[in-house]
Short mmCIF file of N, CA and C in Angstrom, two decimals:
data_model
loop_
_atom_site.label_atom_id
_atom_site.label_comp_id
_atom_site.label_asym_id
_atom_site.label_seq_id
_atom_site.Cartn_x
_atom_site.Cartn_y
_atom_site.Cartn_z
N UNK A 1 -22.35 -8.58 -27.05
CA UNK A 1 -20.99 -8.10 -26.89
C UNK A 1 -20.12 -9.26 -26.41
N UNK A 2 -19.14 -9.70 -26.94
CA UNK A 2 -17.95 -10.42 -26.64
C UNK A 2 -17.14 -9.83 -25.53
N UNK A 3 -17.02 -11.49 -24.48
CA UNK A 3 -15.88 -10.72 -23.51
C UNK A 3 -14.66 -11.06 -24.00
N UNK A 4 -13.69 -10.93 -23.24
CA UNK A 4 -12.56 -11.06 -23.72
C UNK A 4 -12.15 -12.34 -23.70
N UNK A 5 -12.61 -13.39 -22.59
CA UNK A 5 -12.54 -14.59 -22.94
C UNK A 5 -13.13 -14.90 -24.46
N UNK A 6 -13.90 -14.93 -24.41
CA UNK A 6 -14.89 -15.37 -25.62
C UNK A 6 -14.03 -15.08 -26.73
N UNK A 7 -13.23 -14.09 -27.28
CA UNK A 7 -12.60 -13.71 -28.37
C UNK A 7 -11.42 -14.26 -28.34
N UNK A 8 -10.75 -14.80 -27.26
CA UNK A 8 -9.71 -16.21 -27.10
C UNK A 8 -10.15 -17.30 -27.48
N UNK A 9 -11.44 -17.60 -26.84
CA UNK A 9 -12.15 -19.04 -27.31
C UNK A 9 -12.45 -19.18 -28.41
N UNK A 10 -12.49 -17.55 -29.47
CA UNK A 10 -13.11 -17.86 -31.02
C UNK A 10 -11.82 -17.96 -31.79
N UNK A 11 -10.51 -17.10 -31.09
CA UNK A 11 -9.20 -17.31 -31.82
C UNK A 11 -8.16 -18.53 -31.66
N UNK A 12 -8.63 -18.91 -30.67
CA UNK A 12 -7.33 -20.41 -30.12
C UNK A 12 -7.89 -21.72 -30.46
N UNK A 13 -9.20 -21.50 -29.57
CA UNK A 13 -10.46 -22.73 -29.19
C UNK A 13 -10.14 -23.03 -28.07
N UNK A 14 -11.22 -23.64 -27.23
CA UNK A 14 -11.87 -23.65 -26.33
C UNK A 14 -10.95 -24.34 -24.96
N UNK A 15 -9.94 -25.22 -25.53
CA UNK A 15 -8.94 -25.83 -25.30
C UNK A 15 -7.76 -25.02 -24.81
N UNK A 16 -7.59 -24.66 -25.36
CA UNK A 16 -6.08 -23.79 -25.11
C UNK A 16 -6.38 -22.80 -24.13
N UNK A 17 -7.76 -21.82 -24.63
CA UNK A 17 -8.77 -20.81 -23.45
C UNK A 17 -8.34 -21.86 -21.73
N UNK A 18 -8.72 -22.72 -22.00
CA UNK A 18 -8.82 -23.29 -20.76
C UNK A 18 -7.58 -23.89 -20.09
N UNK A 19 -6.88 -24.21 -20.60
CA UNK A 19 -5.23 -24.66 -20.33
C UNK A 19 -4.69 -22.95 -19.45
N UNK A 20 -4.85 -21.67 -20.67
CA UNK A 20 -3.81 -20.72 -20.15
C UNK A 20 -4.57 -20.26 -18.78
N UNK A 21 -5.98 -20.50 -18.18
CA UNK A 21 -6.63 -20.31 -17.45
C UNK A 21 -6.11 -20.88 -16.25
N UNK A 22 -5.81 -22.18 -16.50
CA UNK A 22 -5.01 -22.98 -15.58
C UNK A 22 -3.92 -22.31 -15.14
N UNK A 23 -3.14 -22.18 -16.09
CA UNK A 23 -1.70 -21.94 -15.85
C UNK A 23 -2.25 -20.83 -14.88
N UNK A 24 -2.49 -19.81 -15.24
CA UNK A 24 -2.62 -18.65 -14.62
C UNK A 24 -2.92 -19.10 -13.21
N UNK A 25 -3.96 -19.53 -12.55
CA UNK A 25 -4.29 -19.55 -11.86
C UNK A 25 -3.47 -20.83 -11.18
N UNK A 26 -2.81 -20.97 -11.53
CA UNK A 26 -1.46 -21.98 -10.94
C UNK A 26 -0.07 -21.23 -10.58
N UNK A 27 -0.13 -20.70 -11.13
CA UNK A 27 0.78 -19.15 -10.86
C UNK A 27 0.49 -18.70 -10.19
N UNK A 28 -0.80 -18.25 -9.56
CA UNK A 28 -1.01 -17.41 -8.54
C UNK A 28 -1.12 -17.99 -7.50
N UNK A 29 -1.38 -19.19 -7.79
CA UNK A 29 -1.19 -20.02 -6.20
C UNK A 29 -0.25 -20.27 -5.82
N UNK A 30 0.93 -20.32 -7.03
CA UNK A 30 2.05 -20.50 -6.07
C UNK A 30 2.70 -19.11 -5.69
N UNK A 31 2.28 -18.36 -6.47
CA UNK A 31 3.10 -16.76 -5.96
C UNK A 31 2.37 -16.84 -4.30
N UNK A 32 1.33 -16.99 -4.08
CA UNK A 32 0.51 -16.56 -3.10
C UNK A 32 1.17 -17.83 -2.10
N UNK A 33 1.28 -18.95 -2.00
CA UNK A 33 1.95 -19.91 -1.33
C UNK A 33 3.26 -19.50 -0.80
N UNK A 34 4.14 -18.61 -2.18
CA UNK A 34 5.61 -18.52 -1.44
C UNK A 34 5.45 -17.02 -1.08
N UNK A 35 4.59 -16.72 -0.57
CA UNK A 35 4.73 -15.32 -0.32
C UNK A 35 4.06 -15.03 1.09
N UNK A 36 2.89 -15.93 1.12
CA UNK A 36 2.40 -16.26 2.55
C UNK A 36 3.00 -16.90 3.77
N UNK A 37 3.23 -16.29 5.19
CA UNK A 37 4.53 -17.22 6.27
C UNK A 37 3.26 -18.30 6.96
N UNK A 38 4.37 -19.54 7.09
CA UNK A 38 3.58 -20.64 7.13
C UNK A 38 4.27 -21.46 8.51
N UNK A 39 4.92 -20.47 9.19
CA UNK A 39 6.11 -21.54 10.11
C UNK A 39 7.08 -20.70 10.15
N UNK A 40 8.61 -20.91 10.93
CA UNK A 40 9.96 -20.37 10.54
C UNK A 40 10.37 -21.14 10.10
N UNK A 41 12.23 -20.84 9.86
CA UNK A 41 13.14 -21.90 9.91
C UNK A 41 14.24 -21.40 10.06
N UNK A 42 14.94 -22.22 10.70
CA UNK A 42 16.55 -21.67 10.92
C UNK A 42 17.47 -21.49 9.56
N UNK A 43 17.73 -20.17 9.55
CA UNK A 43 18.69 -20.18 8.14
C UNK A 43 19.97 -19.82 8.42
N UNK A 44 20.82 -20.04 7.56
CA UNK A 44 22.51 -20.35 8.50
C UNK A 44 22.94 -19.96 6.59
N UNK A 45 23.85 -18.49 6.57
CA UNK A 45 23.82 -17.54 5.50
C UNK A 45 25.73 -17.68 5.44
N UNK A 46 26.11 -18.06 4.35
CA UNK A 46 27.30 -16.92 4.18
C UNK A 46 27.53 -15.70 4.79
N UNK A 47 28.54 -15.30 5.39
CA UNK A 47 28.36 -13.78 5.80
C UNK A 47 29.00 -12.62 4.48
N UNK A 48 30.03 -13.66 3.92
CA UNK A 48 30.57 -12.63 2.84
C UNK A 48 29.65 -12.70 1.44
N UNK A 49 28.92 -14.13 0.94
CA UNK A 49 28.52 -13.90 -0.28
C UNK A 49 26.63 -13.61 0.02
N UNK A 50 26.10 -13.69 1.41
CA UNK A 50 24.97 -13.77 1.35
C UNK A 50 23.93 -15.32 0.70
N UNK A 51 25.23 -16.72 0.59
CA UNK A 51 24.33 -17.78 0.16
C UNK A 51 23.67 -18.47 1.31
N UNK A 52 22.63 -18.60 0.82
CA UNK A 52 22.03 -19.70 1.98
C UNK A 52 22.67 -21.05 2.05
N UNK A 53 23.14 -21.35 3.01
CA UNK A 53 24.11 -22.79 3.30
C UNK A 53 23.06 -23.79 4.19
N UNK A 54 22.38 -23.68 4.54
CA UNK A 54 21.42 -24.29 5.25
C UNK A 54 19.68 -23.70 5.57
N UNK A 55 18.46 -24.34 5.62
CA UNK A 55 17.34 -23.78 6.25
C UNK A 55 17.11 -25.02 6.75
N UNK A 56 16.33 -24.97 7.56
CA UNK A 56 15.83 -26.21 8.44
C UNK A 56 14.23 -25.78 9.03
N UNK A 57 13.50 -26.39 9.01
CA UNK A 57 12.21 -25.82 9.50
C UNK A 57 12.34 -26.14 11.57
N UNK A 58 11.99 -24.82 11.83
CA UNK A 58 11.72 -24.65 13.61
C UNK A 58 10.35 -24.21 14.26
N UNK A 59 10.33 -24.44 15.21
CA UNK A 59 9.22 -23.90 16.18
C UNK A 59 9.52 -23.16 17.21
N UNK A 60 8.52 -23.13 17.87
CA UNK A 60 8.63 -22.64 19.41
C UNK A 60 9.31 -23.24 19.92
N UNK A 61 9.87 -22.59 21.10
CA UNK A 61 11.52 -23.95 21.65
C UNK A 61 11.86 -24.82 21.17
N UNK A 62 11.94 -24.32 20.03
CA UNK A 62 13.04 -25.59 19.15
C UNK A 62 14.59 -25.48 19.80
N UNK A 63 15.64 -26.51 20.05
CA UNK A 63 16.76 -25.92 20.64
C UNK A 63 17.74 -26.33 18.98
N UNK A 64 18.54 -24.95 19.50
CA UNK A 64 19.77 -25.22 18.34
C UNK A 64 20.71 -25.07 19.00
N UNK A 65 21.91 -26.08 18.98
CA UNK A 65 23.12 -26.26 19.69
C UNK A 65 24.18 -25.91 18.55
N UNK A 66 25.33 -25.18 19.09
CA UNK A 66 26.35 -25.01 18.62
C UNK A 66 27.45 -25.84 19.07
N UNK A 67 28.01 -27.04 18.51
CA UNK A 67 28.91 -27.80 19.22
C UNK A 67 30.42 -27.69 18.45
N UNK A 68 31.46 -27.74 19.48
CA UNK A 68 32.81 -27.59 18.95
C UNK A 68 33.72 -27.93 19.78
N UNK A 69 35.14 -28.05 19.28
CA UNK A 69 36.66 -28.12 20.21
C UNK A 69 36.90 -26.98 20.81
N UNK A 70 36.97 -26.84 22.20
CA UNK A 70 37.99 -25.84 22.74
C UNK A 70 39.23 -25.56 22.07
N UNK A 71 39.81 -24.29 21.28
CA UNK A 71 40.55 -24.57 20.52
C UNK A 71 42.15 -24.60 21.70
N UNK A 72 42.03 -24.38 22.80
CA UNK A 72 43.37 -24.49 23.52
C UNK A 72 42.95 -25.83 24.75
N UNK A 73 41.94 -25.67 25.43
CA UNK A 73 41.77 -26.86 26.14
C UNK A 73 41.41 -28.04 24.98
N UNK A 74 41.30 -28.23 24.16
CA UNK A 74 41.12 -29.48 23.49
C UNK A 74 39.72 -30.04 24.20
N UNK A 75 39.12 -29.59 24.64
CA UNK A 75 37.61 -30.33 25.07
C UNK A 75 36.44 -29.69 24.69
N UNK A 76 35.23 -30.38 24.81
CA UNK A 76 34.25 -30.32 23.76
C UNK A 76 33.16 -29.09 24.74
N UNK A 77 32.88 -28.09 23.75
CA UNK A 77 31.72 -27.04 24.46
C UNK A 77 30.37 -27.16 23.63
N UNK A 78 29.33 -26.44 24.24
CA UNK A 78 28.09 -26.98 23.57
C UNK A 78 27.66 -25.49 24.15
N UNK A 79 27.00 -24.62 23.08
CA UNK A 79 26.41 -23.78 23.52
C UNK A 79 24.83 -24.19 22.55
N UNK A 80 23.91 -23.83 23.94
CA UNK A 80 22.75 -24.26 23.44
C UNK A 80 21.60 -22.98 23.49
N UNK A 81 20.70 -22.88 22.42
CA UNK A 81 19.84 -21.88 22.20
C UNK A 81 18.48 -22.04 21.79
N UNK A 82 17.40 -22.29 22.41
CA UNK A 82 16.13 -21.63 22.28
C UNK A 82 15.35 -20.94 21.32
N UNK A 83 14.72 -21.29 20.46
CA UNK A 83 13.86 -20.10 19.54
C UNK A 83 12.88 -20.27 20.11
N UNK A 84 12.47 -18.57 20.26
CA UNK A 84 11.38 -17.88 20.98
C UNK A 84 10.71 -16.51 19.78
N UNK A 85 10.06 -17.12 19.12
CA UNK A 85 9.66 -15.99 17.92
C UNK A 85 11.29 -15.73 17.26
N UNK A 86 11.23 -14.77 16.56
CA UNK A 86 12.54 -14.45 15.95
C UNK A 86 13.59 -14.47 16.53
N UNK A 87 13.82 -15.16 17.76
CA UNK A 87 15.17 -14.41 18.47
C UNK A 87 15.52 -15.68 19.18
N UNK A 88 16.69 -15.79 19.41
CA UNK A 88 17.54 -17.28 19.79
C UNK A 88 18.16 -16.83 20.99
N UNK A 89 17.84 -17.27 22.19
CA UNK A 89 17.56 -17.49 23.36
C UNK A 89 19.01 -18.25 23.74
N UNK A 90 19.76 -17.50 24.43
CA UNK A 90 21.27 -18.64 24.91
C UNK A 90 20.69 -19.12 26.33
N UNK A 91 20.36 -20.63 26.30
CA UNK A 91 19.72 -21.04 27.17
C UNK A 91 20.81 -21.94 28.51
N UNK A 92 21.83 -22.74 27.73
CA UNK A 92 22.57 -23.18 28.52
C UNK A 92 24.39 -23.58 27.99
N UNK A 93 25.21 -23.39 28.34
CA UNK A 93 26.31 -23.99 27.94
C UNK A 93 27.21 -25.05 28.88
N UNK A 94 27.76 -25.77 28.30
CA UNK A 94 28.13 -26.93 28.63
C UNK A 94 29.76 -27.23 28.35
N UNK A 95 30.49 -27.16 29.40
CA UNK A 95 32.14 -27.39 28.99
C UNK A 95 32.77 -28.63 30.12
N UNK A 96 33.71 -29.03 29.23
CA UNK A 96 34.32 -29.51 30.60
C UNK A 96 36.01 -29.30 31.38
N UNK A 97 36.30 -28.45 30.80
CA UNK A 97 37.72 -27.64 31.82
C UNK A 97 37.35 -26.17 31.40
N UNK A 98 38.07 -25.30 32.19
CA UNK A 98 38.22 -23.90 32.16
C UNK A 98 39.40 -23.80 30.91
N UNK A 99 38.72 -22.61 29.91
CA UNK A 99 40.09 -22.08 29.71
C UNK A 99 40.17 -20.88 29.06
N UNK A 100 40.97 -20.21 28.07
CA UNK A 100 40.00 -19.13 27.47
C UNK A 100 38.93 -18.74 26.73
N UNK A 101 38.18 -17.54 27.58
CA UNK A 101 37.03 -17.74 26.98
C UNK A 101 35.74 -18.45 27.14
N UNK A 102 35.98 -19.33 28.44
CA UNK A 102 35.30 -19.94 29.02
C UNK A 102 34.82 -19.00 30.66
N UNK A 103 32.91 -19.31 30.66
CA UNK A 103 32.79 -18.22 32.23
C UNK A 103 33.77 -18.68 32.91
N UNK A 104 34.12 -17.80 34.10
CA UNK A 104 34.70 -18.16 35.12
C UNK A 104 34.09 -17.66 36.28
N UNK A 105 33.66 -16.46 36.23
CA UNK A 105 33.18 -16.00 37.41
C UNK A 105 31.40 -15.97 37.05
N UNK A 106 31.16 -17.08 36.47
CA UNK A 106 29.68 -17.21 36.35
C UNK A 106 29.08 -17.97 37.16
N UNK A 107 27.87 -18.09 37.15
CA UNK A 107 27.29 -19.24 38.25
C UNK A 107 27.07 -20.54 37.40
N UNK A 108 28.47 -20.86 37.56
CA UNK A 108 28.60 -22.47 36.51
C UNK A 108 28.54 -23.29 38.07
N UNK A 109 27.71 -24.64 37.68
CA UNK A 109 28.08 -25.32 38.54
C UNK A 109 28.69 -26.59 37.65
N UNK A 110 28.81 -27.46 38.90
CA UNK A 110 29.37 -29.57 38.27
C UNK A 110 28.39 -29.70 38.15
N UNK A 111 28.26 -30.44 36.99
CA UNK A 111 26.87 -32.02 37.03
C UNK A 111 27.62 -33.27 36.22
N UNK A 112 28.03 -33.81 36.96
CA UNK A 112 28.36 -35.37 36.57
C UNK A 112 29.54 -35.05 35.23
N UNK A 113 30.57 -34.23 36.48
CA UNK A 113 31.91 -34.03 35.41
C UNK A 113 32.21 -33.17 34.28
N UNK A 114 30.96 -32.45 34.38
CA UNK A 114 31.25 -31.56 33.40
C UNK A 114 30.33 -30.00 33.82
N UNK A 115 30.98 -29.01 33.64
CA UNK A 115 30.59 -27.51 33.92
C UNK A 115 29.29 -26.99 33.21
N UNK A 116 28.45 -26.60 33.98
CA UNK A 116 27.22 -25.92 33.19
C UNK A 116 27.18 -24.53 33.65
N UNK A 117 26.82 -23.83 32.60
CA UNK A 117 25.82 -22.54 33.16
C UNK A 117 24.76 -22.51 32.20
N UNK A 118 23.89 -22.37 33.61
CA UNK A 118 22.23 -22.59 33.02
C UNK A 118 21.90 -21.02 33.07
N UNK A 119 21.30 -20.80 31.64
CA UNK A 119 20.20 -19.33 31.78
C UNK A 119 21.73 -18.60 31.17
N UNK A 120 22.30 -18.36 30.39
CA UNK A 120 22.94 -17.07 30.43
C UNK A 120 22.44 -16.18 29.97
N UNK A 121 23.01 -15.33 30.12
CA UNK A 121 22.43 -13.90 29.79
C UNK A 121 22.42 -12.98 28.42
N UNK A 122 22.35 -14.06 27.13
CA UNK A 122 22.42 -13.54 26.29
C UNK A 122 20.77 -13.78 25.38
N UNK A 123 20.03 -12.90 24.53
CA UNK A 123 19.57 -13.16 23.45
C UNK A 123 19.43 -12.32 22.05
N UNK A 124 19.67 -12.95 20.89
CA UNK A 124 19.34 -11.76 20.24
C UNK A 124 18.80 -12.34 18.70
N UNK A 125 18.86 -11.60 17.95
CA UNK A 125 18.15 -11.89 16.56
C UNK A 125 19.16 -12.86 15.68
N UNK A 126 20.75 -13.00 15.99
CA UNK A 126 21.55 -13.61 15.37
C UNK A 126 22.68 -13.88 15.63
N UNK A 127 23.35 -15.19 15.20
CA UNK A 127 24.46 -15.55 15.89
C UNK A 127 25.42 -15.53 14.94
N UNK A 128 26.76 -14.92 14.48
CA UNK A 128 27.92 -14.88 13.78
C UNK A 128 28.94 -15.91 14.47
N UNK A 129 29.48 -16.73 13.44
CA UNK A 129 30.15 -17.74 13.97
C UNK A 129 31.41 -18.44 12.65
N UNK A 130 32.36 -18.23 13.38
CA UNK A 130 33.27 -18.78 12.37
C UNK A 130 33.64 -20.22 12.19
N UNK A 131 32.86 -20.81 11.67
CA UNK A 131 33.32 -22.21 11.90
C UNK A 131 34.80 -22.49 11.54
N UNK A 132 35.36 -23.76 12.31
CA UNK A 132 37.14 -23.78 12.39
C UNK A 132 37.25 -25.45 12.53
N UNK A 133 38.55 -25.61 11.08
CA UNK A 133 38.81 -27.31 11.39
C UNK A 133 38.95 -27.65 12.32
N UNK A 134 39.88 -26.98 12.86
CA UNK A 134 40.13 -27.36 14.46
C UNK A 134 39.31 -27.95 15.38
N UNK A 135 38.30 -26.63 15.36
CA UNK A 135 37.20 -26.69 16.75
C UNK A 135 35.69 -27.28 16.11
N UNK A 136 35.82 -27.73 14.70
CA UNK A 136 35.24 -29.00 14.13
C UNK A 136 33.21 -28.00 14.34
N UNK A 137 32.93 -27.34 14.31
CA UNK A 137 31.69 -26.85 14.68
C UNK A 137 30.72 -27.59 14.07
N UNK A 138 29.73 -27.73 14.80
CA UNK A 138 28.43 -28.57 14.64
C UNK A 138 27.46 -27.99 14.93
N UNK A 139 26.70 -27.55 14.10
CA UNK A 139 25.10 -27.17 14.01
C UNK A 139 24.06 -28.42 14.31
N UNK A 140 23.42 -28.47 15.73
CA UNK A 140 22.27 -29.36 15.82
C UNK A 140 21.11 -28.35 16.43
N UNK A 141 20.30 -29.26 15.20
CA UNK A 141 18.97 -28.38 15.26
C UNK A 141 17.97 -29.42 15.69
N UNK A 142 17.40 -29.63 16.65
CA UNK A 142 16.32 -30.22 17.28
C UNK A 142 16.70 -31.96 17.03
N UNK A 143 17.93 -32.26 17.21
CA UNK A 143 18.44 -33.25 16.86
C UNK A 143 18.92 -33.77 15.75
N UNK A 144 18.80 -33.10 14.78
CA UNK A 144 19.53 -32.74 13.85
C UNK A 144 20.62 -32.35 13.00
N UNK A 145 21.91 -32.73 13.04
CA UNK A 145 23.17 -32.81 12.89
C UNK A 145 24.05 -31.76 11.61
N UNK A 146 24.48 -30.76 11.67
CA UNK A 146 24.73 -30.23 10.54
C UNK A 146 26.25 -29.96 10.99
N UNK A 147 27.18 -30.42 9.58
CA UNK A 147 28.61 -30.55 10.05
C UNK A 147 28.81 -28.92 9.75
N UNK A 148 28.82 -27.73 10.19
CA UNK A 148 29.26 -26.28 9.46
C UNK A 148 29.96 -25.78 8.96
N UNK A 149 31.48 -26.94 9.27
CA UNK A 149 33.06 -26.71 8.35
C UNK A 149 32.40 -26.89 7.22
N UNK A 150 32.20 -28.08 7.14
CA UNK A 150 32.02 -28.80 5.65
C UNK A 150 31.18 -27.87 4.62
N UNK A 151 29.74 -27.40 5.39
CA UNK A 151 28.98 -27.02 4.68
C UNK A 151 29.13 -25.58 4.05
N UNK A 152 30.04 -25.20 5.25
CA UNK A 152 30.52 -23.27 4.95
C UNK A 152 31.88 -23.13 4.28
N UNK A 153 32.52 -24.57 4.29
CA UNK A 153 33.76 -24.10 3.60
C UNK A 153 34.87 -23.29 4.96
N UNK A 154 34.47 -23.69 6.15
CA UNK A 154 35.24 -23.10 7.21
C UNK A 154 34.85 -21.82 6.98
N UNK A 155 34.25 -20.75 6.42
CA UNK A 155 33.61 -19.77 6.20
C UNK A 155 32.59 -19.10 6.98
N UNK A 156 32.84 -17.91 7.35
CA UNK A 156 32.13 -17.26 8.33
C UNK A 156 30.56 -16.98 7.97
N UNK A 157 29.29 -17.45 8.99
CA UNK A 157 28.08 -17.59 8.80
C UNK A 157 27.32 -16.82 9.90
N UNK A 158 26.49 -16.57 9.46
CA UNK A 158 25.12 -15.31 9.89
C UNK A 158 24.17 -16.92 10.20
N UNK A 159 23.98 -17.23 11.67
CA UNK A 159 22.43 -17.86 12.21
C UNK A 159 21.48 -17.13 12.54
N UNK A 160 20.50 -17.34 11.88
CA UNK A 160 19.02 -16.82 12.39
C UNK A 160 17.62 -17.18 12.25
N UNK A 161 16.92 -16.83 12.51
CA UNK A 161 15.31 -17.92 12.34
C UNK A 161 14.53 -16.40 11.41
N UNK A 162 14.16 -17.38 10.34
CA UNK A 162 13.18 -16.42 9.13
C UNK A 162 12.31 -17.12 9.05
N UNK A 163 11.16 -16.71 8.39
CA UNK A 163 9.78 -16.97 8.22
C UNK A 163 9.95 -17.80 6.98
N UNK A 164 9.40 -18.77 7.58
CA UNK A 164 8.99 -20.35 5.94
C UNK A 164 8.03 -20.02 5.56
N UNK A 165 7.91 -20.19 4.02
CA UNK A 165 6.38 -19.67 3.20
C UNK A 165 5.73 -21.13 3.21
N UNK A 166 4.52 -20.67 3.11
CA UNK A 166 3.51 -21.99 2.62
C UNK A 166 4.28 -22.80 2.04
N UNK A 167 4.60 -22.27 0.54
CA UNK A 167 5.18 -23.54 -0.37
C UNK A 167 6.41 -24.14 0.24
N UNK A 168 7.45 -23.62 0.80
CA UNK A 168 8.30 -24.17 1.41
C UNK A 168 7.86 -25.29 2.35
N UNK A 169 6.90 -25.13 3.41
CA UNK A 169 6.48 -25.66 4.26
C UNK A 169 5.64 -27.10 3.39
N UNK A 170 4.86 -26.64 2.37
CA UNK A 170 3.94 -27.93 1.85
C UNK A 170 4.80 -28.33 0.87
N UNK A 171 6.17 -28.10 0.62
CA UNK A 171 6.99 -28.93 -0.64
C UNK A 171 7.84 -30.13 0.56
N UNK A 172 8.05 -29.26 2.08
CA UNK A 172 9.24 -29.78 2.71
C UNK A 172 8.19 -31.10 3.52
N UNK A 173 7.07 -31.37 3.56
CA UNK A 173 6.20 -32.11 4.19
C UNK A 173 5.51 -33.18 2.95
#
């Protein structure tokens, strides 16, 4: 009795049998690669069209800073965040005058001229953020520099940490 290979190998030859064998099984490794989580990464989304504008591969306390202009004090704020499994950790922010919108009745202290509050009290699964010419916003990811006007089109963006597949992870390495 003929298997079903065998009746490929008597209609193609033995050659071709073995090529679509490949393929196949090259296909499934990569379905199985991008389908398997291999790591996260920070992904930074359109909010209106849903495009991905950025991924970046992260870890455990990886920090991602949000940097920008005070848009009325004219001075530079830094809000900084933590990934802790799926969820981004507001770990510290950094200003240097009061103004709106800025804590005031928080436990900010001085350190060498400029206002901190350490630990605030926020975490959650995602950060909405309008990037603005003005206030010039900067995505840094573990030292990592991402201009967010430029890249969003001044366009409002969804931050959050998703799961990197294998292939992502072994194409980006």
């Amino acid at each position: 009795m003929f298997t079903f290979i065998d009746r490929l190998r008597e209609r193609f030859g033995r050659r071709a049998v073995l090529l679509a064998v490949v393929v196949v099984v090259a296909l499934l490794a990569t379905a199985t690669a991008s389908a398997v989580p291999a790591g996260k990464q920070l992904t930074v989304t359109d909010q209106e069209t849903g495009e991905v504008i950025i991924q970046t591969p992260v870890h455990e306390n990886s920090t991602v800073s949000l940097v920008y202009m005070h848009s009325v004090q004219k001075s530079p704020v830094l809000d900084q965040y933590t990934v802790r499994g799926h969820t981004l950790v507001y770990t510290r922010m950094e200003f240097e005058s009061y103004g709106w919108g800025l804590p005031s009745r928080s436990d900010v202290r001085e350190v060498n001229g400029t206002f901190v509050l350490a630990d605030p009290d926020w975490q959650g699964r995602e950060i909405n953020v309008k990037p603005g010419r003005i206030a010039d916003h900067h995505l840094i990811v573990d030292g990592h520099d991402y201009d967010l006007v430029e890249r969003s089109n001044a366009r409002a963006v969804t931050i959050r940490v998703t799961d990197r597949s294998l292939l992502a992870t072994l194409l980006h390495s």
